[in-house]
Amino acid sequence: MSRPLSATEQVSTLRDQIRAHDHAYYVLDQPRISDAEYDHLFRQLQQLEAEHPDLVTPDSPTQRVGGAPLTQFPEVTHRVPMLSLANAFSENEVEGFDRRICELLGVDSVDYTAEPKLDGLAVSLSYEAGLLVQAATRGDGQSGEDVTSNVRTILSVPLRLNPAAPDLLQVRGEIVMPFAGFELLNQQQTAAGEKPFVNPRNAAAGSLRQLDPRVTATRPLAFLAYGIGDLSGALPETQFDLLQQLRLWGLPVSPLVARVTGIAACMDYYARLGQRRAGLPYAIDGVVYKVDRIAQQQKLGAVSRAPRWALAHKFPAEEAETVVNQIDVQVGRTGAVTPVARLRPVFVGGVTVTSATLHNQDEIRRKDLRVGDTVVVRRAGDVIPEVVRVVTARRPAEAVPFVMPENCPVCGAGLTQAEGEAVLRCPDGLACPAQLHRTLTHFASRKAMDIDGLGDKLIEQLVATGMVRTLADLYHLKPPQLASLDRMAEKSAENLFQALRASRQTTLPRFIFALGIRNVGEATALALARYFRTLDALMEADLDELERVADVGPVVAASLREFFQEPDNRRVIGELLAAGIRWPEMPVQPEEASPLAGKTIVLTGSFSLPRTELKARLQSAGARVSGSVSAQTDFLVVGEKPGSKLERAKTLDVVIVTEAQLVELIATPGGADQTSV
Ligand code: IVH
């Protein structure tokens, strides 16, 4: 009596099957079929949907990657603020936390949920009628960025929850990049001539902030839920039950969460998790204790931006012992010569460390570091690995003190040392292949001239063969020359040639940044271009004039002056312009034309104009729009139903204006300085 299933039924069955397998894999961590079987189901669904496009729905497992690339992320105001956590670094501090809680609640002992503190970035996922409708970053806790299209590509984020889930659910959790995926991504980055990410958290953040969701889709991200912002219906009685509930509704929760009673059990959990830390698939940087009973949490409330009922007990920065195999000296883009310890590879702080910066000769002397020494290296957060101390007891007899060379290890020029500076420099500029190499890498980089395909390996060859001796040489390379390089086929040579041609059309801020002037980063380059509007004006400016630019102090001004006075640099600039580099004229100087130039503005509440529109108008008037009120804020613009930013602005005496007043200000030249509200 069985009739063939209709396409609608087949699609629905396949989706249910795929969702059930996703749940088994990502939430329960118990895959029930092989990858090949899963792929087969997925392809069947894709094929059916291709034959019946009308059956495609946004929550179909095939529809994770979609939507056009954005130019910026829209802002999202969190209905319930995303709080942060108070930190503790010692047992004493944890005891103090527990004591305060017991006193405030008038009890002898409290139950806690102990959870790993995941080292990624916080997001808030909103589900309506079981469907994922929005994903936002934490931002300043009050408002963040709408990263829905990117979060949809993360396979452990369900697009649809189990039917038992409440109608409205705002889940809070962490997006992480597991170590395995992180290592692989960095290998790919290096192979493509891109800079590797320093740690999984940065990689996760960078991946989530891609404007094109197709890029995020290729990144190995995962999500783990640890709480809620809001939900319709009854709240479970405890944090632990809430987490179990989230899991039942289809959300992944760390399997390491536990309910513990009293402070001794907290410490025990901390010690046990600390031991397992290095073997976990993703980075954690501590334990979070949360008062388990929600009623008790509500009684305790929050102070400033953190709940009184939760505490992050951080792990100490990870340290490990290894051996210094060798000390190399590296020559940076600006000629700075730095000693670097080459280490026997050691896994610490979530990554394999093979070298550590030694800063300068004084530092090596102070630590009395020698080649062959056993050392303790530390890696904390984003910080470059460092040598903490030498284990002198294990020093081999033949270890000799290290002496910095007197000449550049690459070009042989005598090193110089400026007065009052610890660092030695190679004075040879672009005549030194090391500096030329680094200068070219910077020049070609994405935020500078953005020369697609000109990676590190190619630059190395261009420098070694002498095909490129100065920046402008890049623009005289012809396809046959490029094709003569290792690993370059005719087609890729042609592509690179075209990329070089295309890069000649640039912008003034990019060009200034690309020159690689010491102390001039992307933001300073932009400020300079806006202020001077032409390269000639910038090149001729004296120190006083340079210091008039916002963010330019005496050090930056001196770097600029020194750079533009150097005849070699002026020659290189002339050659680049002669090679066809050009840019559109800079718009009229906001500093004079716009009253809001250089002002820091914060918005609160809702406005008659869409927020993004208002923000764009303010930015084009030269203002900086910030998410949170601080002593640096010039104005708070208040719309309908303002949030807590208004109170904060009042306590900080920040000028408060309405939307109408703001529109008037944009229209009045010099108006902002006359305002007193
Ligand atoms: S709860 C109401 N639980 O830590 C408390 N946060 O330092 C809000 N984090 O922004 C956070 N693991 O990104 C909580 N198990 C966990 C966590 C966790 C990591 C992060 C989260 C938060 C930051 C605060």
GROMACS .gro file of N, CA, C and O in nm, residues 270-361:
model
  368
  270TYR      N    1   3.847   2.307   3.952
  270TYR     CA    2   3.948   2.392   3.889
  270TYR      C    3   4.077   2.313   3.866
  270TYR      O    4   4.135   2.316   3.757
  271ALA      N    5   4.120   2.240   3.969
  271ALA     CA    6   4.245   2.163   3.958
  271ALA      C    7   4.230   2.053   3.853
  271ALA      O    8   4.320   2.032   3.771
  272ARG      N    9   4.116   1.986   3.854
  272ARG     CA   10   4.097   1.875   3.759
  272ARG      C   11   4.090   1.927   3.616
  272ARG      O   12   4.150   1.870   3.524
  273LEU      N   13   4.018   2.038   3.597
  273LEU     CA   14   4.007   2.092   3.461
  273LEU      C   15   4.144   2.142   3.414
  273LEU      O   16   4.181   2.126   3.297
  274GLY      N   17   4.218   2.201   3.506
  274GLY     CA   18   4.353   2.250   3.474
  274GLY      C   19   4.439   2.138   3.419
  274GLY      O   20   4.514   2.156   3.323
  275GLN      N   21   4.424   2.018   3.479
  275GLN     CA   22   4.505   1.905   3.434
  275GLN      C   23   4.463   1.858   3.295
  275GLN      O   24   4.544   1.809   3.217
  276ARG      N   25   4.334   1.873   3.266
  276ARG     CA   26   4.285   1.824   3.136
  276ARG      C   27   4.302   1.927   3.025
  276ARG      O   28   4.281   1.898   2.907
  277ARG      N   29   4.334   2.050   3.067
  277ARG     CA   30   4.332   2.163   2.974
  277ARG      C   31   4.406   2.138   2.843
  277ARG      O   32   4.353   2.160   2.734
  278ALA      N   33   4.531   2.091   2.855
  278ALA     CA   34   4.614   2.076   2.735
  278ALA      C   35   4.557   1.972   2.639
  278ALA      O   36   4.586   1.975   2.520
  279GLY      N   37   4.474   1.879   2.690
  279GLY     CA   38   4.422   1.774   2.603
  279GLY      C   39   4.285   1.808   2.544
  279GLY      O   40   4.228   1.727   2.470
  280LEU      N   41   4.232   1.925   2.575
  280LEU     CA   42   4.098   1.959   2.523
  280LEU      C   43   4.107   2.002   2.377
  280LEU      O   44   4.210   2.051   2.333
  281PRO      N   45   3.996   1.986   2.303
  281PRO     CA   46   4.003   2.021   2.160
  281PRO      C   47   4.006   2.172   2.135
  281PRO      O   48   4.040   2.216   2.027
  282TYR      N   49   3.966   2.253   2.234
  282TYR     CA   50   3.968   2.398   2.212
  282TYR      C   51   4.024   2.468   2.335
  282TYR      O   52   4.035   2.408   2.443
  283ALA      N   53   4.057   2.596   2.318
  283ALA     CA   54   4.125   2.670   2.424
  283ALA      C   55   4.028   2.712   2.534
  283ALA      O   56   3.917   2.758   2.507
  284ILE      N   57   4.071   2.694   2.659
  284ILE     CA   58   3.997   2.751   2.771
  284ILE      C   59   4.098   2.830   2.855
  284ILE      O   60   4.217   2.799   2.854
  285ASP      N   61   4.052   2.934   2.922
  285ASP     CA   62   4.149   3.011   2.999
  285ASP      C   63   4.111   3.022   3.146
  285ASP      O   64   4.161   3.107   3.218
  286GLY      N   65   4.020   2.934   3.191
  286GLY     CA   66   3.985   2.933   3.332
  286GLY      C   67   3.857   2.856   3.354
  286GLY      O   68   3.811   2.782   3.266
  287VAL      N   69   3.802   2.875   3.475
  287VAL     CA   70   3.675   2.812   3.511
  287VAL      C   71   3.578   2.924   3.545
  287VAL      O   72   3.619   3.026   3.600
  288VAL      N   73   3.450   2.908   3.509
  288VAL     CA   74   3.350   3.005   3.554
  288VAL      C   75   3.262   2.937   3.658
  288VAL      O   76   3.211   2.827   3.634
  289TYR      N   77   3.250   2.999   3.777
  289TYR     CA   78   3.159   2.949   3.880
  289TYR      C   79   3.035   3.036   3.873
  289TYR      O   80   3.045   3.160   3.872
  290LYS      N   81   2.918   2.971   3.868
  290LYS     CA   82   2.793   3.048   3.866
  290LYS      C   83   2.704   2.995   3.978
  290LYS      O   84   2.687   2.871   3.988
  291VAL      N   85   2.650   3.083   4.061
  291VAL     CA   86   2.556   3.040   4.163
  291VAL      C   87   2.447   2.961   4.092
  291VAL      O   88   2.391   3.009   3.992
  292ASP      N   89   2.420   2.840   4.138
  292ASP     CA   90   2.336   2.751   4.058
  292ASP      C   91   2.188   2.791   4.059
  292ASP      O   92   2.123   2.791   3.955
  293ARG      N   93   2.134   2.826   4.175
  293ARG     CA   94   1.990   2.855   4.182
  293ARG      C   95   1.961   2.992   4.120
  293ARG      O   96   2.017   3.094   4.163
  294ILE      N   97   1.872   2.993   4.021
  294ILE     CA   98   1.844   3.118   3.950
  294ILE      C   99   1.780   3.219   4.045
  294ILE      O  100   1.808   3.339   4.038
  295ALA      N  101   1.698   3.170   4.139
  295ALA     CA  102   1.635   3.262   4.235
  295ALA      C  103   1.742   3.333   4.317
  295ALA      O  104   1.733   3.453   4.344
  296GLN      N  105   1.847   3.260   4.352
  296GLN     CA  106   1.957   3.322   4.427
  296GLN      C  107   2.034   3.421   4.338
  296GLN      O  108   2.074   3.528   4.383
  297GLN      N  109   2.050   3.386   4.211
  297GLN     CA  110   2.117   3.477   4.117
  297GLN      C  111   2.041   3.609   4.113
  297GLN      O  112   2.099   3.717   4.117
  298GLN      N  113   1.907   3.597   4.104
  298GLN     CA  114   1.826   3.718   4.092
  298GLN      C  115   1.837   3.804   4.217
  298GLN      O  116   1.838   3.927   4.209
  299LYS      N  117   1.846   3.739   4.332
  299LYS     CA  118   1.860   3.811   4.458
  299LYS      C  119   1.993   3.888   4.460
  299LYS      O  120   2.001   3.999   4.510
  300LEU      N  121   2.096   3.826   4.404
  300LEU     CA  122   2.230   3.886   4.409
  300LEU      C  123   2.247   4.001   4.310
  300LEU      O  124   2.317   4.097   4.338
  301GLY      N  125   2.185   3.989   4.194
  301GLY     CA  126   2.190   4.097   4.095
  301GLY      C  127   2.330   4.121   4.039
  301GLY      O  128   2.418   4.034   4.046
  302ALA      N  129   2.349   4.242   3.983
  302ALA     CA  130   2.475   4.272   3.917
  302ALA      C  131   2.533   4.403   3.968
  302ALA      O  132   2.460   4.489   4.015
  303VAL      N  133   2.663   4.414   3.963
  303VAL     CA  134   2.728   4.544   3.988
  303VAL      C  135   2.798   4.587   3.862
  303VAL      O  136   2.864   4.506   3.798
  304SER      N  137   2.788   4.714   3.829
  304SER     CA  138   2.835   4.771   3.702
  304SER      C  139   2.811   4.672   3.588
  304SER      O  140   2.698   4.645   3.555
  305ARG      N  141   2.914   4.613   3.531
  305ARG     CA  142   2.888   4.532   3.412
  305ARG      C  143   2.897   4.383   3.435
  305ARG      O  144   2.898   4.306   3.341
  306ALA      N  145   2.909   4.341   3.561
  306ALA     CA  146   2.925   4.197   3.586
  306ALA      C  147   2.826   4.149   3.691
  306ALA      O  148   2.798   4.221   3.787
  307PRO      N  149   2.774   4.027   3.673
  307PRO     CA  150   2.683   3.976   3.776
  307PRO      C  151   2.758   3.945   3.905
  307PRO      O  152   2.874   3.906   3.900
  308ARG      N  153   2.692   3.964   4.020
  308ARG     CA  154   2.756   3.932   4.148
  308ARG      C  155   2.762   3.781   4.169
  308ARG      O  156   2.834   3.733   4.254
  309TRP      N  157   2.681   3.706   4.091
  309TRP     CA  158   2.667   3.563   4.115
  309TRP      C  159   2.762   3.476   4.033
  309TRP      O  160   2.752   3.354   4.036
  310ALA      N  161   2.851   3.539   3.957
  310ALA     CA  162   2.943   3.459   3.875
  310ALA      C  163   3.086   3.510   3.889
  310ALA      O  164   3.107   3.628   3.917
  311LEU      N  165   3.180   3.420   3.868
  311LEU     CA  166   3.321   3.457   3.880
  311LEU      C  167   3.403   3.374   3.781
  311LEU      O  168   3.382   3.254   3.767
  312ALA      N  169   3.497   3.441   3.714
  312ALA     CA  170   3.590   3.367   3.628
  312ALA      C  171   3.719   3.344   3.705
  312ALA      O  172   3.784   3.440   3.745
  313HIS      N  173   3.753   3.219   3.730
  313HIS     CA  174   3.877   3.184   3.799
  313HIS      C  175   3.978   3.148   3.691
  313HIS      O  176   3.969   3.042   3.629
  314LYS      N  177   4.070   3.241   3.665
  314LYS     CA  178   4.158   3.225   3.549
  314LYS      C  179   4.272   3.128   3.578
  314LYS      O  180   4.322   3.121   3.689
  315PHE      N  181   4.314   3.058   3.474
  315PHE     CA  182   4.434   2.976   3.485
  315PHE      C  183   4.555   3.068   3.474
  315PHE      O  184   4.548   3.170   3.405
  316PRO      N  185   4.664   3.032   3.540
  316PRO     CA  186   4.784   3.115   3.523
  316PRO      C  187   4.832   3.105   3.378
  316PRO      O  188   4.803   3.006   3.311
  317ALA      N  189   4.905   3.208   3.332
  317ALA     CA  190   4.960   3.204   3.196
  317ALA      C  191   5.042   3.076   3.187
  317ALA      O  192   5.113   3.040   3.280
  318GLU      N  193   5.031   3.008   3.075
  318GLU     CA  194   5.099   2.879   3.064
  318GLU      C  195   5.248   2.896   3.045
  318GLU      O  196   5.293   2.981   2.969
  319GLU      N  197   5.322   2.813   3.115
  319GLU     CA  198   5.468   2.816   3.102
  319GLU      C  199   5.516   2.676   3.067
  319GLU      O  200   5.451   2.578   3.103
  320ALA      N  201   5.627   2.668   2.998
  320ALA     CA  202   5.683   2.538   2.968
  320ALA      C  203   5.834   2.552   2.956
  320ALA      O  204   5.884   2.660   2.927
  321GLU      N  205   5.903   2.440   2.979
  321GLU     CA  206   6.048   2.442   2.967
  321GLU      C  207   6.089   2.392   2.830
  321GLU      O  208   6.030   2.298   2.778
  322THR      N  209   6.189   2.456   2.775
  322THR     CA  210   6.245   2.407   2.649
  322THR      C  211   6.390   2.453   2.639
  322THR      O  212   6.442   2.513   2.733
  323VAL      N  213   6.452   2.426   2.524
  323VAL     CA  214   6.594   2.456   2.510
  323VAL      C  215   6.614   2.558   2.398
  323VAL      O  216   6.547   2.553   2.295
  324VAL      N  217   6.705   2.651   2.420
  324VAL     CA  218   6.740   2.749   2.315
  324VAL      C  219   6.842   2.684   2.223
  324VAL      O  220   6.956   2.659   2.263
  325ASN      N  221   6.801   2.654   2.101
  325ASN     CA  222   6.891   2.588   2.006
  325ASN      C  223   6.988   2.686   1.944
  325ASN      O  224   7.098   2.652   1.905
  326GLN      N  225   6.941   2.810   1.932
  326GLN     CA  226   7.017   2.905   1.852
  326GLN      C  227   6.961   3.044   1.879
  326GLN      O  228   6.843   3.057   1.914
  327ILE      N  229   7.044   3.146   1.862
  327ILE     CA  230   6.989   3.283   1.867
  327ILE      C  231   7.016   3.349   1.732
  327ILE      O  232   7.132   3.356   1.688
  328ASP      N  233   6.910   3.390   1.666
  328ASP     CA  234   6.923   3.456   1.535
  328ASP      C  235   6.901   3.605   1.553
  328ASP      O  236   6.836   3.646   1.649
  329VAL      N  237   6.950   3.682   1.459
  329VAL     CA  238   6.911   3.822   1.461
  329VAL      C  239   6.829   3.851   1.337
  329VAL      O  240   6.864   3.811   1.226
  330GLN      N  241   6.717   3.919   1.359
  330GLN     CA  242   6.626   3.948   1.249
  330GLN      C  243   6.631   4.096   1.217
  330GLN      O  244   6.642   4.178   1.308
  331VAL      N  245   6.616   4.126   1.088
  331VAL     CA  246   6.615   4.267   1.049
  331VAL      C  247   6.474   4.303   1.007
  331VAL      O  248   6.417   4.243   0.917
  332GLY      N  249   6.416   4.400   1.075
  332GLY     CA  250   6.279   4.440   1.047
  332GLY      C  251   6.270   4.538   0.932
  332GLY      O  252   6.371   4.578   0.874
  333ARG      N  253   6.147   4.577   0.900
  333ARG     CA  254   6.123   4.666   0.787
  333ARG      C  255   6.194   4.800   0.802
  333ARG      O  256   6.239   4.859   0.705
  334THR      N  257   6.202   4.847   0.925
  334THR     CA  258   6.263   4.977   0.945
  334THR      C  259   6.410   4.963   0.987
  334THR      O  260   6.469   5.056   1.035
  335GLY      N  261   6.465   4.842   0.970
  335GLY     CA  262   6.607   4.823   0.997
  335GLY      C  263   6.638   4.780   1.140
  335GLY      O  264   6.754   4.753   1.171
  336ALA      N  265   6.536   4.777   1.228
  336ALA     CA  266   6.562   4.736   1.366
  336ALA      C  267   6.611   4.592   1.368
  336ALA      O  268   6.554   4.505   1.302
  337VAL      N  269   6.717   4.568   1.441
  337VAL     CA  270   6.778   4.435   1.446
  337VAL      C  271   6.743   4.374   1.582
  337VAL      O  272   6.781   4.428   1.685
  338THR      N  273   6.667   4.264   1.580
  338THR     CA  274   6.623   4.203   1.706
  338THR      C  275   6.672   4.060   1.718
  338THR      O  276   6.658   3.982   1.624
  339PRO      N  277   6.722   4.025   1.837
  339PRO     CA  278   6.761   3.886   1.858
  339PRO      C  279   6.637   3.801   1.885
  339PRO      O  280   6.543   3.844   1.953
  340VAL      N  281   6.636   3.680   1.827
  340VAL     CA  282   6.523   3.590   1.843
  340VAL      C  283   6.577   3.454   1.887
  340VAL      O  284   6.670   3.402   1.826
  341ALA      N  285   6.517   3.397   1.992
  341ALA     CA  286   6.560   3.265   2.038
  341ALA      C  287   6.488   3.160   1.956
  341ALA      O  288   6.365   3.161   1.945
  342ARG      N  289   6.564   3.071   1.894
  342ARG     CA  290   6.504   2.956   1.824
  342ARG      C  291   6.498   2.842   1.925
  342ARG      O  292   6.601   2.803   1.981
  343LEU      N  293   6.376   2.792   1.947
  343LEU     CA  294   6.355   2.698   2.056
  343LEU      C  295   6.328   2.557   2.006
  343LEU      O  296   6.275   2.540   1.894
  344ARG      N  297   6.358   2.460   2.088
  344ARG     CA  298   6.308   2.325   2.060
  344ARG      C  299   6.157   2.338   2.072
  344ARG      O  300   6.107   2.393   2.172
  345PRO      N  301   6.078   2.296   1.968
  345PRO     CA  302   5.933   2.322   1.969
  345PRO      C  303   5.867   2.273   2.098
  345PRO      O  304   5.897   2.164   2.147
  346VAL      N  305   5.779   2.356   2.153
  346VAL     CA  306   5.713   2.320   2.278
  346VAL      C  307   5.569   2.371   2.271
  346VAL      O  308   5.543   2.480   2.220
  347PHE      N  309   5.475   2.288   2.319
  347PHE     CA  310   5.334   2.324   2.314
  347PHE      C  311   5.298   2.402   2.440
  347PHE      O  312   5.306   2.350   2.550
  348VAL      N  313   5.263   2.526   2.424
  348VAL     CA  314   5.231   2.608   2.541
  348VAL      C  315   5.125   2.712   2.505
  348VAL      O  316   5.129   2.771   2.398
  349GLY      N  317   5.029   2.730   2.595
  349GLY     CA  318   4.925   2.830   2.573
  349GLY      C  319   4.845   2.804   2.447
  349GLY      O  320   4.797   2.896   2.383
  350GLY      N  321   4.833   2.677   2.410
  350GLY     CA  322   4.745   2.643   2.300
  350GLY      C  323   4.812   2.641   2.163
  350GLY      O  324   4.746   2.614   2.064
  351VAL      N  325   4.939   2.669   2.154
  351VAL     CA  326   5.006   2.662   2.025
  351VAL      C  327   5.147   2.607   2.042
  351VAL      O  328   5.202   2.609   2.151
  352THR      N  329   5.204   2.560   1.932
  352THR     CA  330   5.342   2.513   1.936
  352THR      C  331   5.433   2.634   1.916
  352THR      O  332   5.424   2.703   1.815
  353VAL      N  333   5.516   2.657   2.013
  353VAL     CA  334   5.605   2.773   2.007
  353VAL      C  335   5.743   2.726   1.963
  353VAL      O  336   5.796   2.629   2.016
  354THR      N  337   5.800   2.795   1.862
  354THR     CA  338   5.932   2.757   1.813
  354THR      C  339   6.031   2.871   1.829
  354THR      O  340   6.151   2.851   1.812
  355SER      N  341   5.982   2.991   1.855
  355SER     CA  342   6.076   3.100   1.878
  355SER      C  343   6.016   3.201   1.974
  355SER      O  344   5.895   3.205   1.995
  356ALA      N  345   6.103   3.280   2.034
  356ALA     CA  346   6.059   3.382   2.128
  356ALA      C  347   6.146   3.505   2.107
  356ALA      O  348   6.267   3.492   2.082
  357THR      N  349   6.083   3.622   2.113
  357THR     CA  350   6.162   3.743   2.093
  357THR      C  351   6.246   3.769   2.218
  357THR      O  352   6.205   3.740   2.329
  358LEU      N  353   6.366   3.822   2.195
  358LEU     CA  354   6.453   3.853   2.309
  358LEU      C  355   6.473   4.004   2.320
  358LEU      O  356   6.555   4.052   2.398
  359HIS      N  357   6.400   4.079   2.238
  359HIS     CA  358   6.399   4.226   2.242
  359HIS      C  359   6.533   4.290   2.202
  359HIS      O  360   6.543   4.346   2.094
  360ASN      N  361   6.633   4.285   2.288
  360ASN     CA  362   6.761   4.349   2.255
  360ASN      C  363   6.873   4.291   2.341
  360ASN      O  364   6.850   4.209   2.429
  361GLN      N  365   6.991   4.341   2.314
  361GLN     CA  366   7.110   4.290   2.383
  361GLN      C  367   7.099   4.305   2.535
  361GLN      O  368   7.136   4.215   2.611
   0.00000   0.00000   0.00000
